[in-house]
PDB file of C-alpha atoms in Angstrom:
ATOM      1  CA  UNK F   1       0.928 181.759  73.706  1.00 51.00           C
ATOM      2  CA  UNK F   2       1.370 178.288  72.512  1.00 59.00           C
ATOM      3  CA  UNK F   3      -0.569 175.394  74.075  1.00 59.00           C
ATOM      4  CA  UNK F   4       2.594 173.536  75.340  1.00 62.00           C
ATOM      5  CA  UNK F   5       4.278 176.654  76.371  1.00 66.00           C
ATOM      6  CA  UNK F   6       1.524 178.078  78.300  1.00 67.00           C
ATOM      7  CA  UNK F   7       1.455 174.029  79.967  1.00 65.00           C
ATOM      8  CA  UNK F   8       5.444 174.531  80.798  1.00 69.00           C
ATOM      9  CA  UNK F   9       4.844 177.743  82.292  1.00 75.00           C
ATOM     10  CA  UNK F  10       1.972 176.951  84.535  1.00 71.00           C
ATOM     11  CA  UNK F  11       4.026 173.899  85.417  1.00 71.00           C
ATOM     12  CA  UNK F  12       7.137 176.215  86.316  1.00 74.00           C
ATOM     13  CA  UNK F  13       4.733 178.190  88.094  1.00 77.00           C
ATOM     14  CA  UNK F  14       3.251 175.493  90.125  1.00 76.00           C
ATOM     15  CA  UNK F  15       6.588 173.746  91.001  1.00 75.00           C
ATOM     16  CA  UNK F  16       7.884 177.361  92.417  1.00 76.00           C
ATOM     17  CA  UNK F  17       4.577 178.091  94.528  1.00 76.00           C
ATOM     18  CA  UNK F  18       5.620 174.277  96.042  1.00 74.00           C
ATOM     19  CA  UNK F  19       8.673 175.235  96.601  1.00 73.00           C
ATOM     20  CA  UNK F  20       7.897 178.222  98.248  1.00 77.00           C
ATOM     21  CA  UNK F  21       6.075 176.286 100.957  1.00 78.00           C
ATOM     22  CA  UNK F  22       8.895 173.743 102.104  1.00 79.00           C
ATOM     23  CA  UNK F  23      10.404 173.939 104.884  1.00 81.00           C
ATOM     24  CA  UNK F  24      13.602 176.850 105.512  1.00 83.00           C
ATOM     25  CA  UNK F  25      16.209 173.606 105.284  1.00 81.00           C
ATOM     26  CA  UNK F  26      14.954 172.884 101.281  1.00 81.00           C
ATOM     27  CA  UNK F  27      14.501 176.099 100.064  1.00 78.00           C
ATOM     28  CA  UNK F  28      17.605 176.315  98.322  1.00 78.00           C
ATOM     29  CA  UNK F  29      17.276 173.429  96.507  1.00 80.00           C
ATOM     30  CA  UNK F  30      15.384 172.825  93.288  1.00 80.00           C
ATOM     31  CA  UNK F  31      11.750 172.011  93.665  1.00 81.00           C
ATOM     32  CA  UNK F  32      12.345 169.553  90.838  1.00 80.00           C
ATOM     33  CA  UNK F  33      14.948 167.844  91.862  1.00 84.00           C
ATOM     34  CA  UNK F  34      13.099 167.157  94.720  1.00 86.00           C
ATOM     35  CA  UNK F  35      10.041 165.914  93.093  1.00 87.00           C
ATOM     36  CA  UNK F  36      12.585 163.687  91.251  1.00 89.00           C
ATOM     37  CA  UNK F  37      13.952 162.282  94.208  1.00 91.00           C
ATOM     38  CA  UNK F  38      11.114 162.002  96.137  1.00 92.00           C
ATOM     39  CA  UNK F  39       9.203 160.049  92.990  1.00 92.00           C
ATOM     40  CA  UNK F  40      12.263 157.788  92.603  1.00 92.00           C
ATOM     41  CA  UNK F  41      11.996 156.961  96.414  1.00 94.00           C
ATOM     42  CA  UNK F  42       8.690 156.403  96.247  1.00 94.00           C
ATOM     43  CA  UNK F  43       8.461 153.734  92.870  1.00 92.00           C
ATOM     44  CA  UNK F  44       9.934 151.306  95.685  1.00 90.00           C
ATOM     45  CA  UNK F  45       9.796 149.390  98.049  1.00 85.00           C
ATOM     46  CA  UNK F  46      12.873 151.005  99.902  1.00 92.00           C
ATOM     47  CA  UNK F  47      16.109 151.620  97.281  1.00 93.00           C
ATOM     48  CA  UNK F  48      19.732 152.429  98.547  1.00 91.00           C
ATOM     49  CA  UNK F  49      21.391 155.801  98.444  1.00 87.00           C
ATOM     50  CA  UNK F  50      23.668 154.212  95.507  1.00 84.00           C
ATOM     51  CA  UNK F  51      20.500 152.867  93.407  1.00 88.00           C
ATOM     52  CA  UNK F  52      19.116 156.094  93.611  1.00 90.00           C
ATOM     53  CA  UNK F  53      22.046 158.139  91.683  1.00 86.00           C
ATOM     54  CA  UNK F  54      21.992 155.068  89.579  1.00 85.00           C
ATOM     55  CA  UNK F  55      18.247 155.978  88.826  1.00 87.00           C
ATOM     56  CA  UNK F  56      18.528 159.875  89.302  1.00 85.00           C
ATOM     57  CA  UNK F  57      20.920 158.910  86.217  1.00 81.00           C
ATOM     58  CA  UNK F  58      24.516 159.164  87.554  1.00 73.00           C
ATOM     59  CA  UNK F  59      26.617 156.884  86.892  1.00 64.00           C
ATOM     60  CA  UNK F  60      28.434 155.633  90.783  1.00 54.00           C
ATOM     61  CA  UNK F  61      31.634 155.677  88.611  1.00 59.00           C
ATOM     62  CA  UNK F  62      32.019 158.596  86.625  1.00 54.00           C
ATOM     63  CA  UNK F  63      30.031 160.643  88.950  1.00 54.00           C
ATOM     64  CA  UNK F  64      32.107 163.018  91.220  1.00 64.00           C
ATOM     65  CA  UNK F  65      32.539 162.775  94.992  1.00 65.00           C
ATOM     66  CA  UNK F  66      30.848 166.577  94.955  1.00 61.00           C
ATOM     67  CA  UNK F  67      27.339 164.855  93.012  1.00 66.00           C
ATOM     68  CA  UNK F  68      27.424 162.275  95.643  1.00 68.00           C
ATOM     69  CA  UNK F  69      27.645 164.050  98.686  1.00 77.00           C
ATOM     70  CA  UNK F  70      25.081 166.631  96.979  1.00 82.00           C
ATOM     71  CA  UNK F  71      22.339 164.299  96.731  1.00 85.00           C
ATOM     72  CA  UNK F  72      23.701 162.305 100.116  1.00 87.00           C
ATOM     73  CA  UNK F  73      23.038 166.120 101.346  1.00 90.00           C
ATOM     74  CA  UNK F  74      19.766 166.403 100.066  1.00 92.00           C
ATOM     75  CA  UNK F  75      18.567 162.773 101.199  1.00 93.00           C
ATOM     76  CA  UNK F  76      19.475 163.889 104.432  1.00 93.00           C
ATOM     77  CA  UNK F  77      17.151 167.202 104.371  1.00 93.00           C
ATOM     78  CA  UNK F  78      14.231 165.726 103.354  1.00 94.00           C
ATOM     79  CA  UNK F  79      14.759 163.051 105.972  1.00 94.00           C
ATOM     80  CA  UNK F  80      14.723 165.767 108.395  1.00 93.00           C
ATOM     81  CA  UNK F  81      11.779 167.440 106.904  1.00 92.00           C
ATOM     82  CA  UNK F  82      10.026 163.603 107.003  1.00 94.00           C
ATOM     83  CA  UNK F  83       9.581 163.394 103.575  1.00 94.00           C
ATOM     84  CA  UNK F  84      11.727 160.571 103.301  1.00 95.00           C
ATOM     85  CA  UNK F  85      12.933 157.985 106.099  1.00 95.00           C
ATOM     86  CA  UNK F  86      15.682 155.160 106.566  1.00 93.00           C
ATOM     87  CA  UNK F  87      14.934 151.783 107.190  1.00 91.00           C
ATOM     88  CA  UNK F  88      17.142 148.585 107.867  1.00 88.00           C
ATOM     89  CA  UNK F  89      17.661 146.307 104.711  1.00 83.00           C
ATOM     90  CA  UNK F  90      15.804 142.983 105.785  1.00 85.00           C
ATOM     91  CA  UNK F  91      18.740 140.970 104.105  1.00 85.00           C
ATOM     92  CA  UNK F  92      21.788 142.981 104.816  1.00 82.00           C
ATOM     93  CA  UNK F  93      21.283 144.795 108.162  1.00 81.00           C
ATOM     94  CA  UNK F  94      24.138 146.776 106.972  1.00 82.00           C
ATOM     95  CA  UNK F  95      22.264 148.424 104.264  1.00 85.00           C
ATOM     96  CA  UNK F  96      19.951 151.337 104.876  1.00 89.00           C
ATOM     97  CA  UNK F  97      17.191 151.782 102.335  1.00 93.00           C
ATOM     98  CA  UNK F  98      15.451 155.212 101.790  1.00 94.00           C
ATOM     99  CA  UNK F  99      11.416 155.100 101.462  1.00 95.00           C
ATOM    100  CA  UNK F 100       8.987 157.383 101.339  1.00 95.00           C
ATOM    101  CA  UNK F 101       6.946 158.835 104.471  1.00 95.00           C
ATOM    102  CA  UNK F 102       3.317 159.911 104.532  1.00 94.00           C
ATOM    103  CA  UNK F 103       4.239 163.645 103.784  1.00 92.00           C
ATOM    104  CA  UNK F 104       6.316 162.324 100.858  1.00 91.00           C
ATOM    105  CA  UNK F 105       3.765 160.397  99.039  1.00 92.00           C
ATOM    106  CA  UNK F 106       1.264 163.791  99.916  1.00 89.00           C
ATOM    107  CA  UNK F 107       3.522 165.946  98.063  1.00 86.00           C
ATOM    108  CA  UNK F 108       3.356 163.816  94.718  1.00 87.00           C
ATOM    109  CA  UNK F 109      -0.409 162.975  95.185  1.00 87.00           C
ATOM    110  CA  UNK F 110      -0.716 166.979  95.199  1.00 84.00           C
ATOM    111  CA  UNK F 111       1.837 167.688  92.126  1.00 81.00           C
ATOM    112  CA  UNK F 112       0.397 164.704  90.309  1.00 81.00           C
ATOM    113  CA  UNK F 113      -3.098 165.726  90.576  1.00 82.00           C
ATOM    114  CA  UNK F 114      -2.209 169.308  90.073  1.00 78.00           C
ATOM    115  CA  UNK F 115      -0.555 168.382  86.858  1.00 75.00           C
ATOM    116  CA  UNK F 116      -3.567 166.334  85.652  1.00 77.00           C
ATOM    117  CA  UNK F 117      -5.684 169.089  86.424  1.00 77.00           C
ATOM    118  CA  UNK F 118      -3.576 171.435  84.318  1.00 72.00           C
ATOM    119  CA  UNK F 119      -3.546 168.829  81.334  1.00 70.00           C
ATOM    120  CA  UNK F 120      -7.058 168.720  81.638  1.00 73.00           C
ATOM    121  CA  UNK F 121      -7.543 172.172  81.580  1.00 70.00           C
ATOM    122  CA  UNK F 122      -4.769 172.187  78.400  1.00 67.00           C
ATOM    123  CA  UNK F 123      -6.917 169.805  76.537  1.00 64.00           C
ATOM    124  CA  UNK F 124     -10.595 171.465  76.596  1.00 67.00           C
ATOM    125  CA  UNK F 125      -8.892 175.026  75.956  1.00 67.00           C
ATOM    126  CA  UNK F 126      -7.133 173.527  72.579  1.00 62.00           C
ATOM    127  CA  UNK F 127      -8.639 173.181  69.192  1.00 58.00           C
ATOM    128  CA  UNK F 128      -7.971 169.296  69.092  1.00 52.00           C
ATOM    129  CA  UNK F 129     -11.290 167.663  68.913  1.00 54.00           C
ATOM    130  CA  UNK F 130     -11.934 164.937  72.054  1.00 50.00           C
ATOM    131  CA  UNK F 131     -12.891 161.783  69.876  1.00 51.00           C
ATOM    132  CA  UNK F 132     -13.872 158.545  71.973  1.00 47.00           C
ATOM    133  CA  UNK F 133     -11.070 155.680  72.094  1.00 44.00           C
ATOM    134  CA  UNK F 134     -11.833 152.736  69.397  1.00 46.00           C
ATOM    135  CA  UNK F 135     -13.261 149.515  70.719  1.00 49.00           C
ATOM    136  CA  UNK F 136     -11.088 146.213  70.301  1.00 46.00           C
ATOM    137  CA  UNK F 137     -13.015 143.683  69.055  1.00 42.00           C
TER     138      UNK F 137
END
């Protein structure tokens, strides 16, 4: 098997033993849009429910009622499984901003390290010899 298919597969593979383990409310969603969520929350410092389809990649006005109440939806669930919670915007008390908990930031520390670890392994199993960086003068 290919390098970079074997690498997509044990990704897959990883991503579905994670999902496997959440909680009964987020099984039927996709482990990776969770992990995509979840990272998006977590790049800030708190980010509205509207920046994050803007940065999930929808588009507020072309994207349906149904997309925004799905991810509204999904917000919500990992909320309840305290991944994620809701904070007052500082500025506009009106505004609630999303941010990541404790168990959110675990979950990408573990992908992202499992992922390294996989890349690693990727690497010293290839043919492509390790060469050491240049030095900048």
């Amino acid at each position: 098997m290919d390098s970079s298919l074997r690498s997509a597969s044990l990704l897959l593979g990883l991503l579905s033993k994670w999902g496997s383990q959440l909680p009964d409310s987020l099984r039927t969603e996709d482990p990776a849009v969770i992990l995509r969520v979840l990272d998006c929350v977590d790049a800030t410092d708190g980010i509205s429910q509207t920046e994050l389809i803007r940065r999930l990649g929808l588009n507020q006005s072309t994207a349906s009622k149904l997309v925004q109440s799905t991810v509204s939806k999904l917000v919500r669930k990992l909320i309840r499984a305290g991944y994620l919670k809701e904070s007052r915007d500082r500025d506009d008390r009106r505004l609630q901003l999303l941010k990541s908990t404790s168990s959110g930031r675990g979950v990408l520390y573990y992908l992202e390290s499992s992922i390294s670890t996989l890349a690693q392994n990727d690497l010293r199993s290839s043919n492509v010899p390790v060469t050491a960086a240049p030095q900048v003068l």
